[in-house]
Amino acid sequence: DLRPSPVYGFTPGVEIHATILTNLLEDGFVGVPPTWVRLLYAGIIAFAAGLAAALVSRPVPTVLVYVVGIPFAFVVGLGALAGGFWLPVAAPTVGAVAGIAGSVVWGYATEGRRRRFIKGAFGQYLSPTVIENLISDPSRLRLGGIRREISVFFSDLQGFTTISEALTPEDLTALLNDYLTAMTNIVLDRGGTIDKYEGDAIIAFWNAPLEEPDHARRAVAAALECQQRLAELRPGFKERVGRDLFMRVGINTGPAVVGNLGSTLRFDYTMLGDTVNLGARLEGVNKQFGTYTMISEMTKEAIEADSGSPTGSPPTPPTPTPPILPMSSEAGDNQPLAFRELGRITVVGRAEPVTVYEPMFETDYARRRADLEVFSAALGAYYAGAFREAERGFAALAERDSPAAAYAERCRHLAAEPPEDWNGVWIMTSK
């Protein structure tokens, strides 16, 4: 008397009779829910698993959905059996797997499309790290701004208007594309965000949307690397336009409003504030000194704070600050940085004076040490109002150093007509 059963393929019939008798005597029958309850139960598990898989995007939560969702019906089934009820296991498990698989397909069709859109739209002016951050948190792509300390970067090609007039539109476009590509690659590699292009001008900033504690150092290093890259490209550009291309860069560090600014239909991720305005002015001030890269005292102090070097407020006239400050190298930087103090200036639209510096790699500082020490001494005499002494010092460097030539000319005028209230500040009257 062998019969098939859920326990064994061949079960003695007497054991089946004994089991029935035991259930009758002990009232131990397993309850079976109605068909509609079982179908609803399987549907809820499938829907919940699919919804959970659709809502998560990070690796760890996604793994948890798989680990919990797929065996969930089996665990619940064991618990129900212990309580005297039978719940289906196979159908809910298949439903959970189907729900998760469906959410994966849907995510690729929708979320994947959004990711591709963000990469395509922002990949032209954001670094890959910033793009991944935006993809993980798309809520940042909405109107509004935050106040944050940033380092701003403004660059412009010297005399580009004259150059553009001599080129055909096609040649001008090709030239700009080659130049902007080379400079943009460096800015993005250093973690910068491209704000916009205005003709040949590049506007960028650091420390937004991702936080970068060493943003000032990154900005300055990017500027110096851009100058090096342009020097490498200069011979080829000269063959195309008939003259050398030089780039002026202004960098400032301070608080600004950063975010998506514009209308609900079209907006840009950009920056606003006095910090931004001063950075733009410093780019133009390079013309007065004959320099090509200029930073503010705020940027220099931020680099000092990041590297652990002591810093303080600029001394009051007539005592000058040391014009050169070698900096220790940081991880990821090719070379340590050094700075030459250029002077104290006020720019158009800003009454408060600011001390400006010319940054350089320390290898350049070592090569020019003797001249820079002479410049430092002459600048100290200039601050003290000893214009004849300052003129002699600057004149000794004038033929090989543009800032010294600019100061020598200025000292001649000041020595001829000494100001009554001298504070060492050079007032800029043009942008």
Coordinates of N, CA and C in Angstrom, one line a residue, residues 27-247:
D27 N -6.8 18.4 16.1 CA -7.2 19.6 15.4 C -6.0 20.3 14.8
G28 N -5.2 19.6 14.1 CA -3.9 20.2 13.6 C -3.9 20.4 12.1
F29 N -5.0 20.6 11.5 CA -5.0 20.8 10.1 C -4.4 22.2 9.8
V30 N -3.6 22.3 8.6 CA -3.0 23.6 8.2 C -4.1 24.3 7.4
G31 N -4.3 25.6 7.8 CA -5.3 26.4 7.1 C -4.8 26.9 5.7
V32 N -5.7 26.9 4.8 CA -5.4 27.4 3.4 C -6.2 28.6 3.1
P33 N -5.6 29.8 2.9 CA -6.3 31.0 2.6 C -7.1 30.9 1.3
P34 N -8.1 31.7 1.1 CA -8.8 31.7 -0.2 C -7.9 32.0 -1.4
T35 N -8.4 31.6 -2.6 CA -7.5 31.9 -3.8 C -7.3 33.4 -4.0
W36 N -8.3 34.2 -3.7 CA -8.1 35.7 -4.0 C -7.0 36.3 -3.0
V37 N -7.0 35.7 -1.8 CA -6.0 36.2 -0.8 C -4.6 35.8 -1.3
R38 N -4.5 34.6 -1.8 CA -3.1 34.1 -2.3 C -2.7 35.0 -3.5
L39 N -3.6 35.2 -4.4 CA -3.3 36.1 -5.5 C -2.9 37.5 -5.1
L40 N -3.7 38.1 -4.2 CA -3.4 39.4 -3.7 C -2.0 39.5 -3.0
Y41 N -1.7 38.4 -2.2 CA -0.4 38.3 -1.5 C 0.7 38.3 -2.5
A42 N 0.6 37.5 -3.5 CA 1.7 37.4 -4.5 C 1.8 38.7 -5.3
G43 N 0.7 39.3 -5.6 CA 0.8 40.6 -6.3 C 1.5 41.7 -5.5
I44 N 1.1 41.7 -4.2 CA 1.7 42.8 -3.3 C 3.2 42.6 -3.2
I45 N 3.7 41.3 -3.1 CA 5.1 41.1 -3.0 C 5.8 41.5 -4.3
A46 N 5.2 41.1 -5.4 CA 5.8 41.5 -6.7 C 5.9 43.0 -6.9
F47 N 4.8 43.7 -6.5 CA 4.8 45.2 -6.7 C 5.8 45.8 -5.7
A48 N 5.8 45.4 -4.5 CA 6.8 46.0 -3.5 C 8.2 45.8 -3.9
A49 N 8.5 44.6 -4.4 CA 9.9 44.3 -4.8 C 10.3 45.2 -6.0
G50 N 9.4 45.3 -7.0 CA 9.7 46.2 -8.1 C 9.8 47.6 -7.8
L51 N 8.9 48.1 -6.9 CA 9.0 49.5 -6.4 C 10.2 49.8 -5.7
A52 N 10.6 48.9 -4.8 CA 11.9 49.1 -4.0 C 13.1 49.2 -4.9
A53 N 13.1 48.3 -5.9 CA 14.2 48.3 -6.9 C 14.2 49.6 -7.7
A54 N 13.1 50.1 -8.0 CA 13.0 51.3 -8.8 C 13.4 52.6 -8.0
L55 N 13.2 52.6 -6.7 CA 13.4 53.8 -5.9 C 14.9 53.9 -5.5
V56 N 15.6 52.8 -5.4 CA 17.0 52.9 -5.0 C 17.9 53.0 -6.2
S57 N 19.1 53.7 -6.0 CA 20.0 53.8 -7.1 C 21.4 53.5 -6.7
R58 N 21.7 53.6 -5.4 CA 23.1 53.4 -4.9 C 23.3 51.9 -4.8
P59 N 24.6 51.5 -4.9 CA 24.9 50.0 -4.9 C 24.4 49.3 -3.7
V60 N 24.7 49.8 -2.5 CA 24.3 49.1 -1.2 C 22.8 48.9 -1.1
P61 N 22.0 49.9 -1.2 CA 20.5 49.7 -1.2 C 20.0 48.7 -2.3
T62 N 20.6 48.8 -3.4 CA 20.2 47.9 -4.5 C 20.5 46.4 -4.1
V63 N 21.6 46.2 -3.6 CA 22.0 44.8 -3.1 C 21.0 44.3 -2.1
L64 N 20.6 45.3 -1.1 CA 19.7 44.9 -0.1 C 18.3 44.5 -0.6
V65 N 17.9 45.2 -1.7 CA 16.6 44.9 -2.3 C 16.7 43.4 -2.9
Y66 N 17.7 43.1 -3.5 CA 17.9 41.7 -4.0 C 17.9 40.7 -2.9
V67 N 18.7 41.0 -1.8 CA 18.9 40.0 -0.7 C 17.6 39.8 0.0
V68 N 16.8 40.9 0.2 CA 15.6 40.8 1.0 C 14.4 40.4 0.2
G69 N 14.3 41.0 -1.0 CA 13.1 40.8 -1.8 C 12.9 39.4 -2.4
I70 N 14.0 38.8 -2.9 CA 13.8 37.5 -3.5 C 13.5 36.4 -2.5
P71 N 14.1 36.2 -1.3 CA 13.8 35.1 -0.4 C 12.6 35.5 0.5
F72 N 12.1 36.7 0.4 CA 11.1 37.2 1.3 C 9.9 36.2 1.4
A73 N 9.3 35.8 0.3 CA 8.1 34.9 0.3 C 8.5 33.6 1.0
F74 N 9.6 33.0 0.8 CA 10.0 31.8 1.4 C 10.0 31.9 3.0
V75 N 10.6 33.0 3.4 CA 10.7 33.3 4.9 C 9.3 33.4 5.5
V76 N 8.5 34.2 4.8 CA 7.1 34.4 5.3 C 6.3 33.1 5.3
G77 N 6.6 32.3 4.2 CA 5.9 31.0 4.1 C 6.2 30.1 5.3
L78 N 7.5 30.0 5.7 CA 7.9 29.3 6.9 C 7.3 29.8 8.2
G79 N 7.2 31.1 8.3 CA 6.6 31.7 9.5 C 5.1 31.3 9.5
A80 N 4.4 31.4 8.4 CA 3.0 31.1 8.3 C 2.7 29.6 8.6
L81 N 3.6 28.7 8.1 CA 3.4 27.3 8.4 C 3.5 27.0 9.9
A82 N 4.5 27.7 10.6 CA 4.6 27.5 12.0 C 3.4 28.0 12.7
G83 N 2.7 28.9 12.2 CA 1.4 29.4 12.8 C 0.2 28.6 12.3
G84 N 0.4 27.6 11.5 CA -0.8 26.8 11.1 C -1.4 27.2 9.8
F85 N -0.8 28.0 9.0 CA -1.4 28.5 7.8 C -0.4 28.1 6.6
W86 N -0.9 27.9 5.5 CA -0.1 27.7 4.3 C -0.2 28.9 3.4
L87 N 0.9 29.4 3.0 CA 1.0 30.5 2.0 C 1.9 30.1 0.8
P88 N 1.5 30.5 -0.4 CA 2.3 30.1 -1.5 C 3.7 30.7 -1.5
V89 N 4.7 30.0 -2.0 CA 6.1 30.5 -2.0 C 6.5 30.7 -3.4
A90 N 6.3 29.8 -4.3 CA 6.8 29.8 -5.7 C 6.2 31.1 -6.4
A91 N 4.9 31.3 -6.4 CA 4.4 32.4 -7.2 C 4.8 33.7 -6.7
P92 N 4.8 34.0 -5.3 CA 5.4 35.3 -4.9 C 6.8 35.5 -5.2
T93 N 7.6 34.4 -5.1 CA 9.1 34.6 -5.4 C 9.3 34.9 -6.9
V94 N 8.5 34.2 -7.8 CA 8.6 34.5 -9.2 C 8.2 35.9 -9.4
G95 N 7.1 36.4 -8.7 CA 6.6 37.7 -8.9 C 7.7 38.8 -8.4
A96 N 8.4 38.5 -7.3 CA 9.4 39.4 -6.9 C 10.5 39.5 -7.9
V97 N 11.0 38.4 -8.4 CA 12.0 38.4 -9.4 C 11.6 39.2 -10.6
A98 N 10.3 38.9 -11.1 CA 9.8 39.7 -12.2 C 9.7 41.1 -12.0
G99 N 9.3 41.5 -10.8 CA 9.2 42.9 -10.4 C 10.5 43.6 -10.4
I100 N 11.5 43.0 -9.8 CA 12.9 43.6 -9.8 C 13.4 43.7 -11.2
A101 N 13.2 42.6 -12.0 CA 13.7 42.6 -13.4 C 13.0 43.7 -14.2
G102 N 11.7 43.9 -14.0 CA 11.0 44.9 -14.7 C 11.5 46.3 -14.3
S103 N 11.8 46.5 -13.0 CA 12.3 47.9 -12.6 C 13.6 48.1 -13.2
V104 N 14.4 47.1 -13.4 CA 15.8 47.3 -14.0 C 15.6 47.7 -15.4
V105 N 14.7 47.1 -16.1 CA 14.4 47.4 -17.5 C 13.9 48.9 -17.6
W106 N 12.9 49.2 -16.8 CA 12.3 50.5 -16.8 C 13.4 51.6 -16.4
G107 N 14.2 51.2 -15.4 CA 15.3 52.2 -15.0 C 16.2 52.5 -16.2
Y108 N 16.5 51.5 -16.9 CA 17.4 51.7 -18.0 C 16.8 52.6 -19.1
A109 N 15.5 52.4 -19.3 CA 14.8 53.2 -20.3 C 14.5 54.6 -19.8
T110 N 14.4 54.9 -18.5 CA 14.0 56.2 -18.0 C 15.2 56.8 -17.3
E111 N 15.7 56.2 -16.2 CA 16.8 56.7 -15.5 C 18.1 56.7 -16.3
G112 N 18.2 55.7 -17.1 CA 19.4 55.7 -18.0 C 19.4 56.8 -19.0
R113 N 18.2 57.1 -19.5 CA 18.1 58.2 -20.5 C 18.4 59.5 -19.8
R114 N 17.9 59.6 -18.5 CA 18.2 60.9 -17.8 C 19.7 61.0 -17.5
R115 N 20.3 59.9 -17.2 CA 21.8 59.9 -16.9 C 22.5 60.3 -18.2
R116 N 22.1 59.8 -19.3 CA 22.8 60.1 -20.6 C 22.5 61.6 -20.9
F117 N 21.3 62.1 -20.6 CA 21.0 63.5 -20.9 C 21.9 64.4 -20.1
I118 N 22.0 64.1 -18.8 CA 22.9 64.9 -17.9 C 24.3 64.9 -18.3
K119 N 24.8 63.7 -18.7 CA 26.2 63.6 -19.1 C 26.4 64.4 -20.4
G120 N 25.4 64.3 -21.3 CA 25.6 65.0 -22.6 C 25.5 66.5 -22.4
A121 N 24.5 67.0 -21.5 CA 24.3 68.4 -21.4 C 25.4 69.1 -20.6
F122 N 25.9 68.4 -19.5 CA 26.9 69.0 -18.7 C 28.3 68.6 -18.9
G123 N 28.5 67.5 -19.7 CA 29.8 67.0 -19.9 C 30.7 68.0 -20.6
Q124 N 30.2 69.1 -21.2 CA 31.0 70.1 -22.0 C 31.7 71.0 -21.0
Y125 N 31.2 71.2 -19.8 CA 31.8 72.2 -18.9 C 31.9 71.7 -17.5
L126 N 31.6 70.5 -17.2 CA 31.9 70.0 -15.8 C 32.8 68.8 -15.9
S127 N 33.6 68.6 -14.9 CA 34.4 67.4 -14.8 C 33.6 66.1 -14.6
P128 N 34.1 65.0 -15.0 CA 33.3 63.7 -14.8 C 32.9 63.5 -13.3
T129 N 33.7 63.9 -12.4 CA 33.4 63.7 -11.0 C 32.1 64.5 -10.6
V130 N 32.1 65.8 -11.1 CA 30.9 66.6 -10.8 C 29.7 66.1 -11.5
I131 N 29.8 65.5 -12.7 CA 28.7 65.0 -13.4 C 28.1 63.8 -12.6
E132 N 29.0 62.9 -12.1 CA 28.5 61.8 -11.4 C 27.8 62.2 -10.1
N133 N 28.2 63.3 -9.5 CA 27.6 63.8 -8.3 C 26.2 64.3 -8.7
L134 N 26.0 65.0 -9.8 CA 24.7 65.5 -10.2 C 23.8 64.3 -10.6
I135 N 24.3 63.3 -11.2 CA 23.5 62.1 -11.5 C 23.0 61.5 -10.3
S136 N 23.8 61.4 -9.2 CA 23.4 60.7 -8.0 C 22.4 61.6 -7.2
D137 N 22.4 62.9 -7.5 CA 21.5 63.8 -6.8 C 20.9 64.8 -7.8
P138 N 20.0 64.4 -8.7 CA 19.5 65.3 -9.7 C 18.7 66.5 -9.1
S139 N 18.4 66.5 -7.8 CA 17.7 67.7 -7.2 C 18.5 68.9 -7.3
R140 N 19.9 68.8 -7.5 CA 20.7 70.0 -7.7 C 20.4 70.7 -8.9
L141 N 19.8 70.1 -9.9 CA 19.5 70.7 -11.2 C 18.1 71.4 -11.1
R142 N 18.0 72.4 -10.2 CA 16.9 73.2 -10.1 C 17.3 74.6 -9.8
L143 N 16.4 75.6 -10.0 CA 16.7 77.0 -9.7 C 17.0 77.2 -8.3
G144 N 18.0 78.1 -8.0 CA 18.4 78.4 -6.7 C 19.9 78.4 -6.5
G145 N 20.3 79.1 -5.5 CA 21.8 79.2 -5.3 C 22.1 79.0 -3.8
I146 N 23.4 78.7 -3.5 CA 23.9 78.7 -2.1 C 25.1 79.6 -2.0
R147 N 25.4 80.0 -0.8 CA 26.5 80.8 -0.5 C 27.7 79.9 -0.1
R148 N 28.8 80.1 -0.9 CA 29.9 79.2 -0.6 C 31.2 79.9 -1.0
E149 N 32.3 79.6 -0.3 CA 33.6 80.2 -0.7 C 34.1 79.4 -1.9
I150 N 34.4 80.2 -3.0 CA 34.9 79.6 -4.2 C 36.2 80.3 -4.7
S151 N 36.9 79.8 -5.6 CA 38.0 80.4 -6.3 C 37.5 80.6 -7.8
V152 N 37.5 81.9 -8.2 CA 37.1 82.2 -9.6 C 38.3 82.4 -10.5
F153 N 38.0 82.1 -11.8 CA 39.1 82.1 -12.8 C 38.6 82.8 -14.0
F154 N 39.2 83.9 -14.4 CA 38.9 84.6 -15.6 C 40.1 84.7 -16.5
S155 N 39.9 84.3 -17.8 CA 41.0 84.4 -18.7 C 40.6 85.1 -20.0
D156 N 41.6 85.7 -20.7 CA 41.3 86.4 -21.9 C 42.5 86.4 -22.7
L157 N 42.4 86.3 -24.1 CA 43.6 86.4 -24.9 C 43.9 87.8 -25.2
Q158 N 45.2 88.1 -25.1 CA 45.7 89.5 -25.4 C 45.5 89.9 -26.9
G159 N 44.9 91.0 -27.1 CA 44.7 91.5 -28.5 C 44.0 90.6 -29.4
F160 N 43.0 89.9 -28.9 CA 42.3 88.9 -29.7 C 41.4 89.6 -30.7
T161 N 40.9 90.8 -30.4 CA 40.0 91.5 -31.3 C 40.7 91.7 -32.6
T162 N 42.0 92.2 -32.5 CA 42.8 92.5 -33.7 C 43.1 91.2 -34.5
I163 N 43.3 90.1 -33.8 CA 43.6 88.8 -34.4 C 42.4 88.3 -35.2
S164 N 41.2 88.5 -34.6 CA 40.0 88.0 -35.2 C 39.6 88.7 -36.4
E165 N 39.9 90.0 -36.5 CA 39.6 90.8 -37.7 C 40.4 90.3 -38.9
A166 N 41.6 89.7 -38.7 CA 42.4 89.3 -39.8 C 42.1 87.8 -40.2
L167 N 41.2 87.1 -39.6 CA 40.9 85.8 -39.9 C 39.5 85.6 -40.5
T168 N 39.4 84.6 -41.3 CA 38.1 84.2 -41.9 C 37.3 83.6 -40.7
P169 N 35.9 83.6 -40.8 CA 35.1 83.0 -39.8 C 35.5 81.5 -39.5
E170 N 35.8 80.8 -40.6 CA 36.2 79.4 -40.5 C 37.5 79.2 -39.7
D171 N 38.5 80.0 -40.1 CA 39.8 80.0 -39.4 C 39.7 80.4 -38.0
L172 N 38.9 81.4 -37.7 CA 38.7 81.9 -36.4 C 38.1 80.9 -35.5
T173 N 37.1 80.2 -36.0 CA 36.4 79.2 -35.3 C 37.3 78.0 -34.9
A174 N 38.1 77.6 -35.9 CA 39.0 76.5 -35.7 C 40.1 76.9 -34.7
L175 N 40.6 78.1 -34.7 CA 41.6 78.5 -33.8 C 41.0 78.5 -32.4
L176 N 39.8 79.1 -32.2 CA 39.2 79.2 -30.9 C 38.9 77.8 -30.3
N177 N 38.5 76.9 -31.2 CA 38.2 75.5 -30.7 C 39.4 74.8 -30.2
D178 N 40.5 75.0 -30.9 CA 41.8 74.4 -30.5 C 42.3 75.0 -29.2
Y179 N 42.2 76.3 -29.1 CA 42.7 77.0 -27.9 C 41.8 76.6 -26.7
L180 N 40.5 76.7 -26.9 CA 39.6 76.5 -25.7 C 39.6 75.1 -25.3
T181 N 39.8 74.1 -26.2 CA 39.8 72.7 -25.9 C 41.0 72.5 -25.0
A182 N 42.2 73.0 -25.4 CA 43.4 72.8 -24.6 C 43.3 73.3 -23.2
M183 N 42.8 74.6 -23.1 CA 42.6 75.2 -21.8 C 41.6 74.5 -20.9
T184 N 40.5 74.2 -21.6 CA 39.4 73.6 -20.8 C 39.8 72.2 -20.2
N185 N 40.5 71.4 -21.0 CA 41.0 70.1 -20.5 C 41.7 70.3 -19.2
I186 N 42.6 71.3 -19.1 CA 43.4 71.5 -17.9 C 42.5 71.9 -16.7
V187 N 41.5 72.9 -17.0 CA 40.6 73.3 -15.9 C 39.8 72.1 -15.4
L188 N 39.3 71.3 -16.3 CA 38.5 70.2 -15.8 C 39.3 69.1 -15.1
D189 N 40.5 68.9 -15.6 CA 41.4 67.9 -14.9 C 41.7 68.4 -13.5
R190 N 41.8 69.7 -13.3 CA 42.0 70.2 -12.0 C 40.8 70.3 -11.1
G191 N 39.6 69.8 -11.6 CA 38.4 69.8 -10.8 C 37.6 71.1 -10.9
G192 N 37.9 71.9 -11.9 CA 37.2 73.2 -12.0 C 35.8 73.0 -12.8
T193 N 35.0 73.9 -12.7 CA 33.7 74.0 -13.4 C 33.7 75.1 -14.3
I194 N 33.4 74.8 -15.6 CA 33.4 75.9 -16.6 C 32.0 76.6 -16.5
D195 N 32.1 77.9 -16.2 CA 30.9 78.7 -16.1 C 30.4 79.0 -17.5
K196 N 31.2 79.6 -18.3 CA 30.8 79.9 -19.6 C 32.0 80.3 -20.5
Y197 N 31.8 80.4 -21.8 CA 32.8 81.0 -22.7 C 32.2 82.3 -23.2
E198 N 33.0 83.3 -23.3 CA 32.6 84.6 -23.9 C 33.6 84.9 -25.0
G199 N 33.4 84.4 -26.2 CA 34.4 84.6 -27.2 C 35.6 83.8 -26.9
D200 N 36.8 84.5 -26.7 CA 38.0 83.8 -26.3 C 38.2 83.7 -24.8
A201 N 37.3 84.3 -24.1 CA 37.4 84.3 -22.6 C 36.8 83.0 -22.0
I202 N 37.5 82.5 -21.0 CA 37.1 81.3 -20.2 C 36.8 81.8 -18.8
I203 N 35.6 81.5 -18.3 CA 35.2 81.8 -16.9 C 34.9 80.5 -16.2
A204 N 35.6 80.2 -15.1 CA 35.5 79.0 -14.4 C 35.6 79.2 -12.9
F205 N 35.2 78.2 -12.1 CA 35.3 78.3 -10.7 C 35.5 77.0 -10.0
W206 N 36.0 77.0 -8.8 CA 36.3 75.8 -8.0 C 35.5 75.8 -6.7
N207 N 35.3 74.6 -6.2 CA 34.6 74.4 -4.9 C 33.1 74.4 -5.0
A208 N 32.6 74.2 -6.2 CA 31.1 74.1 -6.4 C 30.9 73.4 -7.8
P209 N 30.0 72.5 -7.9 CA 29.1 72.0 -6.9 C 29.7 71.1 -5.9
L210 N 30.8 70.5 -6.2 CA 31.5 69.6 -5.2 C 32.4 70.4 -4.3
E211 N 32.5 70.1 -3.1 CA 33.5 70.8 -2.2 C 34.9 70.3 -2.4
E212 N 35.8 71.2 -2.5 CA 37.2 71.0 -2.7 C 38.0 71.8 -1.7
P213 N 38.5 71.3 -0.6 CA 39.2 72.1 0.4 C 40.4 72.9 -0.2
D214 N 41.0 72.3 -1.2 CA 42.2 73.0 -1.8 C 41.8 73.7 -3.1
H215 N 40.6 74.3 -3.2 CA 40.2 74.9 -4.4 C 41.1 76.0 -4.9
A216 N 41.6 76.8 -4.0 CA 42.5 77.9 -4.4 C 43.7 77.4 -5.0
R217 N 44.4 76.4 -4.4 CA 45.6 75.8 -5.0 C 45.3 75.2 -6.4
R218 N 44.1 74.5 -6.5 CA 43.7 73.9 -7.8 C 43.6 75.0 -8.9
A219 N 43.0 76.1 -8.5 CA 42.7 77.2 -9.5 C 44.1 77.8 -10.0
V220 N 45.0 78.1 -9.0 CA 46.2 78.7 -9.4 C 47.1 77.7 -10.2
A221 N 47.1 76.4 -9.8 CA 47.9 75.4 -10.5 C 47.3 75.3 -12.0
A222 N 46.0 75.3 -12.1 CA 45.4 75.2 -13.4 C 45.8 76.4 -14.3
A223 N 45.8 77.6 -13.7 CA 46.2 78.8 -14.5 C 47.7 78.7 -15.0
L224 N 48.6 78.2 -14.1 CA 50.0 78.1 -14.5 C 50.1 77.0 -15.5
E225 N 49.4 75.9 -15.4 CA 49.5 74.8 -16.4 C 48.9 75.3 -17.7
C226 N 47.9 76.1 -17.7 CA 47.3 76.7 -18.9 C 48.4 77.6 -19.6
Q227 N 49.1 78.3 -18.8 CA 50.1 79.2 -19.4 C 51.2 78.3 -20.0
Q228 N 51.6 77.2 -19.4 CA 52.6 76.3 -19.9 C 52.1 75.7 -21.2
R229 N 50.9 75.3 -21.2 CA 50.3 74.6 -22.4 C 50.2 75.6 -23.6
L230 N 49.8 76.8 -23.3 CA 49.8 77.8 -24.3 C 51.1 78.1 -24.9
A231 N 52.2 78.1 -24.0 CA 53.5 78.3 -24.5 C 53.9 77.2 -25.5
E232 N 53.5 76.0 -25.2 CA 53.8 74.9 -26.1 C 53.1 75.0 -27.5
L233 N 51.9 75.6 -27.4 CA 51.1 75.7 -28.6 C 51.4 77.0 -29.4
R234 N 52.1 77.9 -28.8 CA 52.3 79.2 -29.3 C 52.9 79.2 -30.7
P235 N 54.0 78.4 -30.9 CA 54.6 78.4 -32.3 C 53.6 78.0 -33.4
G236 N 52.8 77.0 -33.1 CA 51.8 76.6 -34.1 C 50.7 77.6 -34.3
F237 N 50.3 78.2 -33.2 CA 49.3 79.3 -33.4 C 49.8 80.5 -34.2
K238 N 51.1 80.8 -34.0 CA 51.7 81.9 -34.7 C 51.7 81.6 -36.2
E239 N 52.0 80.4 -36.6 CA 51.9 80.1 -38.0 C 50.6 80.3 -38.6
R240 N 49.5 80.2 -37.8 CA 48.2 80.3 -38.3 C 47.7 81.7 -38.3
V241 N 48.1 82.6 -37.3 CA 47.6 83.9 -37.2 C 48.6 85.0 -37.4
G242 N 49.9 84.6 -37.5 CA 50.9 85.6 -37.8 C 51.4 86.3 -36.6
R243 N 51.0 86.0 -35.4 CA 51.5 86.6 -34.2 C 51.3 85.7 -33.0
D244 N 52.1 86.0 -31.9 CA 52.0 85.1 -30.7 C 50.8 85.4 -30.0
L245 N 50.2 84.3 -29.4 CA 49.1 84.4 -28.5 C 49.5 84.3 -27.0
F246 N 49.0 85.3 -26.3 CA 49.2 85.4 -24.8 C 47.9 85.5 -24.1
M247 N 47.8 84.8 -23.0 CA 46.6 84.7 -22.2 C 46.8 85.4 -20.8

